[in-house]
Short mmCIF file of C-alpha atoms and ligand atoms in Angstrom, two decimals:
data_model
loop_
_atom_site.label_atom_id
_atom_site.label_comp_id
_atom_site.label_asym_id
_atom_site.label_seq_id
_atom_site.Cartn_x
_atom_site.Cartn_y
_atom_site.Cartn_z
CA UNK A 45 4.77 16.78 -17.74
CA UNK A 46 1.24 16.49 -16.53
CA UNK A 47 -1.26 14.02 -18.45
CA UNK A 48 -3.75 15.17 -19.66
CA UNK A 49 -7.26 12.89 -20.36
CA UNK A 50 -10.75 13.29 -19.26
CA UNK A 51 -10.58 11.22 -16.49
CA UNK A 52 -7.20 10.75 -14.65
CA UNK A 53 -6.50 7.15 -12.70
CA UNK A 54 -6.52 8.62 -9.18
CA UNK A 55 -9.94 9.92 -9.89
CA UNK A 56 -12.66 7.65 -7.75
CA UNK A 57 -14.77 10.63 -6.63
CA UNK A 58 -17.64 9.05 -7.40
CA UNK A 59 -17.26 5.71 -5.10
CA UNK A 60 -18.54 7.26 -2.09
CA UNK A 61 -17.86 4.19 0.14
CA UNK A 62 -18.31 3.33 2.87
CA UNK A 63 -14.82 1.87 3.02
CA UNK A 64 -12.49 0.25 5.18
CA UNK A 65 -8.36 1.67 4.49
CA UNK A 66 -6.18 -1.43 5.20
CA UNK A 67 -2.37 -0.14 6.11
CA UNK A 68 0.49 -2.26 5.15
CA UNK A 69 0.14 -5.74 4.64
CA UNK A 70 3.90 -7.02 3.68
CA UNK A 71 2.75 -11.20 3.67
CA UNK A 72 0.81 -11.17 6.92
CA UNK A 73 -1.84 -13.67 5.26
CA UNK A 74 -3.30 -14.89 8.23
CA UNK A 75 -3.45 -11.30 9.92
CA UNK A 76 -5.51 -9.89 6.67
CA UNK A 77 -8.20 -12.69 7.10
CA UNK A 78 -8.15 -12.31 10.61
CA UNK A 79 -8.64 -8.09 10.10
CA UNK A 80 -11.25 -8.68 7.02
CA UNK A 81 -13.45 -11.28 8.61
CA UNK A 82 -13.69 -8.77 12.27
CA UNK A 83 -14.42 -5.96 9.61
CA UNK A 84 -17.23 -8.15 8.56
CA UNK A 85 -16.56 -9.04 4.93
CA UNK A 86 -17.39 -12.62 4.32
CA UNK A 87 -14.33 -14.59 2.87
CA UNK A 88 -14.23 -17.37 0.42
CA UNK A 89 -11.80 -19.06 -2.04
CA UNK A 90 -12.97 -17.16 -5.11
CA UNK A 91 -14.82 -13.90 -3.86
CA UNK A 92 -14.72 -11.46 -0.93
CA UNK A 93 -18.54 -9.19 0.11
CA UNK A 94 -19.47 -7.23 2.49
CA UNK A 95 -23.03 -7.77 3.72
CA UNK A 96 -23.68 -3.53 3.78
CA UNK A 97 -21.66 -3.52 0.67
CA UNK A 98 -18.49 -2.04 2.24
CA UNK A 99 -15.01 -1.46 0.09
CA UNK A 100 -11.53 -2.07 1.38
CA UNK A 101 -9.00 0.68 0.02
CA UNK A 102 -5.32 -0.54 0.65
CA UNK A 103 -2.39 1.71 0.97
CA UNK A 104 0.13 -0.58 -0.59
CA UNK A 105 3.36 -3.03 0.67
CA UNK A 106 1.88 -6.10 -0.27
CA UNK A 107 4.80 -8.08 0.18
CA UNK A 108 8.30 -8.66 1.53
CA UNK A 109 9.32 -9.56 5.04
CA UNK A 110 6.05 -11.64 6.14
CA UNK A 111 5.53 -15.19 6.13
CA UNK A 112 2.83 -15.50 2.73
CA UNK A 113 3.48 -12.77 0.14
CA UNK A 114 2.20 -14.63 -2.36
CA UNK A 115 -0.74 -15.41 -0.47
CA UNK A 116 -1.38 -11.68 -0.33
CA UNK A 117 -1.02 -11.58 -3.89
CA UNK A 118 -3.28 -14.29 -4.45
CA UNK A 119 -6.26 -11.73 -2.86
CA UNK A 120 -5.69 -8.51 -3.06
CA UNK A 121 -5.98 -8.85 -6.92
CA UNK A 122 -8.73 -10.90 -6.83
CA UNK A 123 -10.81 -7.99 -4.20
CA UNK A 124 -9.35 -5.62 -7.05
CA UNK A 125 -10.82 -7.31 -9.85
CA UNK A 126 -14.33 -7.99 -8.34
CA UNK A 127 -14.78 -3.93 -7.36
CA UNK A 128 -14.67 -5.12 -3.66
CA UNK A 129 -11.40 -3.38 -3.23
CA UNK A 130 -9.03 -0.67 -4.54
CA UNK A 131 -5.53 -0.35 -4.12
CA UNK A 132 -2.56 1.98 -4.77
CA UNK A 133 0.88 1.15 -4.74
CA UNK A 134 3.61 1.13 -2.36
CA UNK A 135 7.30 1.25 -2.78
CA UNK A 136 8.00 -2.28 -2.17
CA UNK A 137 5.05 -3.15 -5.17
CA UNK A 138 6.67 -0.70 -7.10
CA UNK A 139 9.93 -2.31 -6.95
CA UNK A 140 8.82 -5.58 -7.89
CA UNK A 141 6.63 -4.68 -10.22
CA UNK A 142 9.74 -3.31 -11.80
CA UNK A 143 11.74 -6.22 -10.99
CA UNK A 144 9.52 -8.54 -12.71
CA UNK A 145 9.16 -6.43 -16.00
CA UNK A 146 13.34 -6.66 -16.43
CA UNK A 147 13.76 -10.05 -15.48
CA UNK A 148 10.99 -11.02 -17.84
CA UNK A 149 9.00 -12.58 -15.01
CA UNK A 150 11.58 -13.58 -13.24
CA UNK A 151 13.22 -15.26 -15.91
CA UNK A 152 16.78 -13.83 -16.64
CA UNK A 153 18.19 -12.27 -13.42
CA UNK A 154 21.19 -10.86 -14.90
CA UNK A 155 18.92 -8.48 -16.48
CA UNK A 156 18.17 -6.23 -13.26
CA UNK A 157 20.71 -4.26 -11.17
CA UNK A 158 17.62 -4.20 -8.86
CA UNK A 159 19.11 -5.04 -5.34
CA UNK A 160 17.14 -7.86 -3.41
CA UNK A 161 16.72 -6.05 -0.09
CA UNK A 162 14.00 -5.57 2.62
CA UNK A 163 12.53 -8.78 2.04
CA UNK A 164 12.32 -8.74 -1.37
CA UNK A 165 14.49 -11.53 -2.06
CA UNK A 166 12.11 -13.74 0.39
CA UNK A 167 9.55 -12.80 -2.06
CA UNK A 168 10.98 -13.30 -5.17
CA UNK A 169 12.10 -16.67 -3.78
CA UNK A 170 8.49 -17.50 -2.92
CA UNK A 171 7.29 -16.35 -6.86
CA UNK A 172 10.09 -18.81 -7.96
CA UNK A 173 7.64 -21.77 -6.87
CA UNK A 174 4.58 -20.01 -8.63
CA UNK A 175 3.61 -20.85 -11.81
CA UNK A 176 5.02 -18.14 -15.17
CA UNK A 177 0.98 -17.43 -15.56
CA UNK A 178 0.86 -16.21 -11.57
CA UNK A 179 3.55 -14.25 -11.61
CA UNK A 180 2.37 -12.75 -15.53
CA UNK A 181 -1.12 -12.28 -13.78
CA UNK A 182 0.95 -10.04 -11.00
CA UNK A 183 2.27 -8.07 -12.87
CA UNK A 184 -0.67 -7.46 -14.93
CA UNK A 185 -2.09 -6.39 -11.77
CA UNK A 186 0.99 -4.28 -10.50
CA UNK A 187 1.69 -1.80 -13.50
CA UNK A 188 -1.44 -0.37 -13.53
CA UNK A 189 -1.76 0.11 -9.66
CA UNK A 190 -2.11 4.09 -9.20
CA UNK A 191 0.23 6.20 -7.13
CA UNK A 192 -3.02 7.58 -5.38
CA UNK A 193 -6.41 7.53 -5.38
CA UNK A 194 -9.25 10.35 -4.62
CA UNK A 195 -12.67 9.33 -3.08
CA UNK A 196 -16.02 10.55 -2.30
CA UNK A 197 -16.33 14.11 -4.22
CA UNK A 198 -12.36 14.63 -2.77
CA UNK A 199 -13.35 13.96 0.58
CA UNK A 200 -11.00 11.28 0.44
CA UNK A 201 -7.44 11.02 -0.46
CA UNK A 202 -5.01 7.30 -0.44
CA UNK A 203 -1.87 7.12 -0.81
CA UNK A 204 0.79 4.97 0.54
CA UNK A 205 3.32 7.69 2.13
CA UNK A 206 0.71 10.74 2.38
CA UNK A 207 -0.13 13.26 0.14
CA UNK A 208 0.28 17.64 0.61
CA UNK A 209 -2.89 18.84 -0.96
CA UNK A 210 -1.58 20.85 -3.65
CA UNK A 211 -0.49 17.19 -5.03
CA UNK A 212 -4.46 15.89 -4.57
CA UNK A 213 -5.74 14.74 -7.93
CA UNK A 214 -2.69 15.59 -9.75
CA UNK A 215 -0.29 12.66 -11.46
CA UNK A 216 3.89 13.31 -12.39
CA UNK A 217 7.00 12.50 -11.47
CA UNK A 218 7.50 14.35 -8.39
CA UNK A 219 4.12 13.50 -7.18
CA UNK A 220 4.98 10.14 -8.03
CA UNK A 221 7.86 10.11 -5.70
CA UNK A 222 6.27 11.84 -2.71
CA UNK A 223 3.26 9.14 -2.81
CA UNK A 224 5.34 6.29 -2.95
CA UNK A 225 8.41 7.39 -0.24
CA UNK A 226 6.29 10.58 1.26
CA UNK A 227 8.20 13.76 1.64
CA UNK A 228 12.02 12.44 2.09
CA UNK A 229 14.83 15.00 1.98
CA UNK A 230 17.31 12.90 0.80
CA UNK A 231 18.75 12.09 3.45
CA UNK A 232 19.27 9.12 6.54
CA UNK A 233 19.16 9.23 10.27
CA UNK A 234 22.02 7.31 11.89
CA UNK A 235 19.96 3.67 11.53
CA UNK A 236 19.76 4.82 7.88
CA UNK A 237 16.47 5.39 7.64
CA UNK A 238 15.42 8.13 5.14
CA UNK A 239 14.67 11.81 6.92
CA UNK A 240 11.50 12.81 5.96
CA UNK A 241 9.83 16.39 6.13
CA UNK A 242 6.37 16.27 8.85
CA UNK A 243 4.44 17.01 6.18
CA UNK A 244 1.07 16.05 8.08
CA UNK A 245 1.78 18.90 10.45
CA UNK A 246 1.65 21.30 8.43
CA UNK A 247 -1.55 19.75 6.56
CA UNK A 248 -3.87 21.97 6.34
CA UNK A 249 -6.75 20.47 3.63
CA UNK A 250 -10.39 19.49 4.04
CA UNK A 251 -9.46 16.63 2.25
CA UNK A 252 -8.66 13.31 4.76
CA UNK A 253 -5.49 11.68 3.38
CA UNK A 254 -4.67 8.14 4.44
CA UNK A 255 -1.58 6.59 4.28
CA UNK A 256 0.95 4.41 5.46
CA UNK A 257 4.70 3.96 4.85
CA UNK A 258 5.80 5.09 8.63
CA UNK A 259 5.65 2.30 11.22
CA UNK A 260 3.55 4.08 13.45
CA UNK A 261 2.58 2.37 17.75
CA UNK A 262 -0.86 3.42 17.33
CA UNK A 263 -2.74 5.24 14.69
CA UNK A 264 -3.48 8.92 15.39
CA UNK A 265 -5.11 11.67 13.22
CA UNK A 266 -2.32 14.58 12.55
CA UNK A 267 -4.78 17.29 11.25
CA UNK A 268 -7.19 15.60 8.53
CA UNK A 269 -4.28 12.52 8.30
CA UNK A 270 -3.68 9.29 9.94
CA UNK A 271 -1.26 6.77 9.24
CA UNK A 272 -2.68 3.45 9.73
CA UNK A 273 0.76 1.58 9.48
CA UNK A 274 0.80 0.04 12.88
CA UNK A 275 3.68 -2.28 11.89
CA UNK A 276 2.45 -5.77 11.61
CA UNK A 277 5.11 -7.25 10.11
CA UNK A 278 7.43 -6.52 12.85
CA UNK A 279 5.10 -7.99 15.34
CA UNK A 280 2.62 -4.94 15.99
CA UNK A 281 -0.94 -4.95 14.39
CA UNK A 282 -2.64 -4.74 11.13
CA UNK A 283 -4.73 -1.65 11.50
CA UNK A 284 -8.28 -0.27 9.36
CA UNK A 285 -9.34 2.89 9.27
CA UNK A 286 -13.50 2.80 9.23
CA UNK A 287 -14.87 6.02 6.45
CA UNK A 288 -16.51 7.82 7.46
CA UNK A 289 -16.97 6.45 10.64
CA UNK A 290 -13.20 7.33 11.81
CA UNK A 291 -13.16 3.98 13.84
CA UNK A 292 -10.06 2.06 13.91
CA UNK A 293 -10.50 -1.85 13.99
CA UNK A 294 -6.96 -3.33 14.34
CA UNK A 295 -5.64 -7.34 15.06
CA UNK A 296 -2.52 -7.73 16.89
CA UNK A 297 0.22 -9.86 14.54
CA UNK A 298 0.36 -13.48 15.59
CA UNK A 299 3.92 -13.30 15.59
CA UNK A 300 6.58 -10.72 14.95
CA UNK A 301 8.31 -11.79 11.38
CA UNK A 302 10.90 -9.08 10.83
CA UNK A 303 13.10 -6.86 13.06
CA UNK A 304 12.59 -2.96 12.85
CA UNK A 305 15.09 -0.85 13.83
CA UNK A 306 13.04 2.16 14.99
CA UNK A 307 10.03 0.65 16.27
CA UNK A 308 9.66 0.26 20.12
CA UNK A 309 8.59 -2.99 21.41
MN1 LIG B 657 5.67 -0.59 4.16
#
């Protein structure tokens, strides 16, 4: 069923940007100050700016498998809140938003069948030590987190897996799905990773989508996409995409944290 209101969540067509699209974080702290601060955005405790009044967008995995997820978490929200940054959801969010909701923060773990994998248990460990107003004030800002957002007149288009454009705008279940774990069939390859339809081949939209998801070596337009992935957490770089310059500013991890099966060294 669609939704139907005058404005939908995924509508930002009229922030115009100029932005800077963050790919995966997953905990690498030190690698996100290290990537905003070379962007040019100017850092402190309680607020983030950008002298020419730049916005980051990110594409999502916050957490799991780096070193300071909660760090992360401390941030992001905080850029979120003070219209410095916006932010859509990625799987691993998605599952701990849900996690958090049916253990009542965290409180009753009987009460999920959710299973603790890829990193998530590191995480949850880590939200263990945080206070029950932290991890309230995460989920406050998870569960509203949109599947995908639409910039700049629908120039633009965010989402964490990629986005066909006859999904662009639009919010249900199936588009749901396809934002969060991109085109899948179903199916694994033999590491068990999920096979997923090339759905930025055959992308054939005005519209630049931006994404992330895939762990990608470098970051390379596909048509009007790019995934800007490039893998940090398993030891590659944390990656922007500049709009609408279409410069890529990257830092290389300071360490690799997790292994990944299908990513060359
Ligand atoms: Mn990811």
């Amino acid at each position: 069923m669609e939704i139907s209101q005058d404005k939908l969540p995924t509508d930002r067509k009229d922030v115009t940007g100029p932005f800077d699209i963050v790919g995966d974080v997953h905990g690498c702290y030190a690698e996100l100050h290290a990537l905003l601060a070379k962007l040019g955005y100017v850092v402190t405790e309680t607020a983030v700016s950008h002298p020419e009044g730049r916005q980051v967008v990110f594409v999502g995995d916050f957490a799991d498998r780096g070193p300071e997820s909660v760090g992360v978490y401390r941030l992001v929200p905080m850029m979120v809140e003070s219209g410095v940054a916006h932010a859509v959801r990625g799987n691993h969010d998605d599952k701990l938003a849900r996690y958090l909701w049916r253990t009542k923060l965290l409180t009753d773990r009987a009460a999920s069948k959710i299973k603790l994998t890829h990193g998530l248990d590191k995480t949850i460990e880590m939200l263990e030590g945080e206070s029950m107003d932290f991890r309230q004030g995460l989920r406050d800002f998870l569960e509203p987190l949109p599947y995908h957002l639409v910039f700049d007149g629908g120039k633009l288009v965010v989402a964490h897996a990629g986005l066909c454009e006859r999904y662009h705008g639009r919010v249900n279940k199936r588009v749901k799905n396809y934002c969060l774990y991109g085109d899948v069939t179903g199916e694994t390859d033999e590491n068990g990773f999920p096979i997923r339809r090339d759905w930025a081949q055959e992308y054939g939209g005005a519209a630049v989508v931006v994404y992330g998801h895939t762990v990608v070596e470098e970051a390379a337009w596909v048509n009007n996409t790019i995934c800007v992935d490039t893998g940090c957490v398993f030891g590659g770089s944390l990656t922007a995409l500049r709009y609408p310059e279409r410069e890529l500013v990257s830092v290389e991890a300071l360490e690799q944290y997790a292994e990944h099966g299908s990513l060359k060294p």
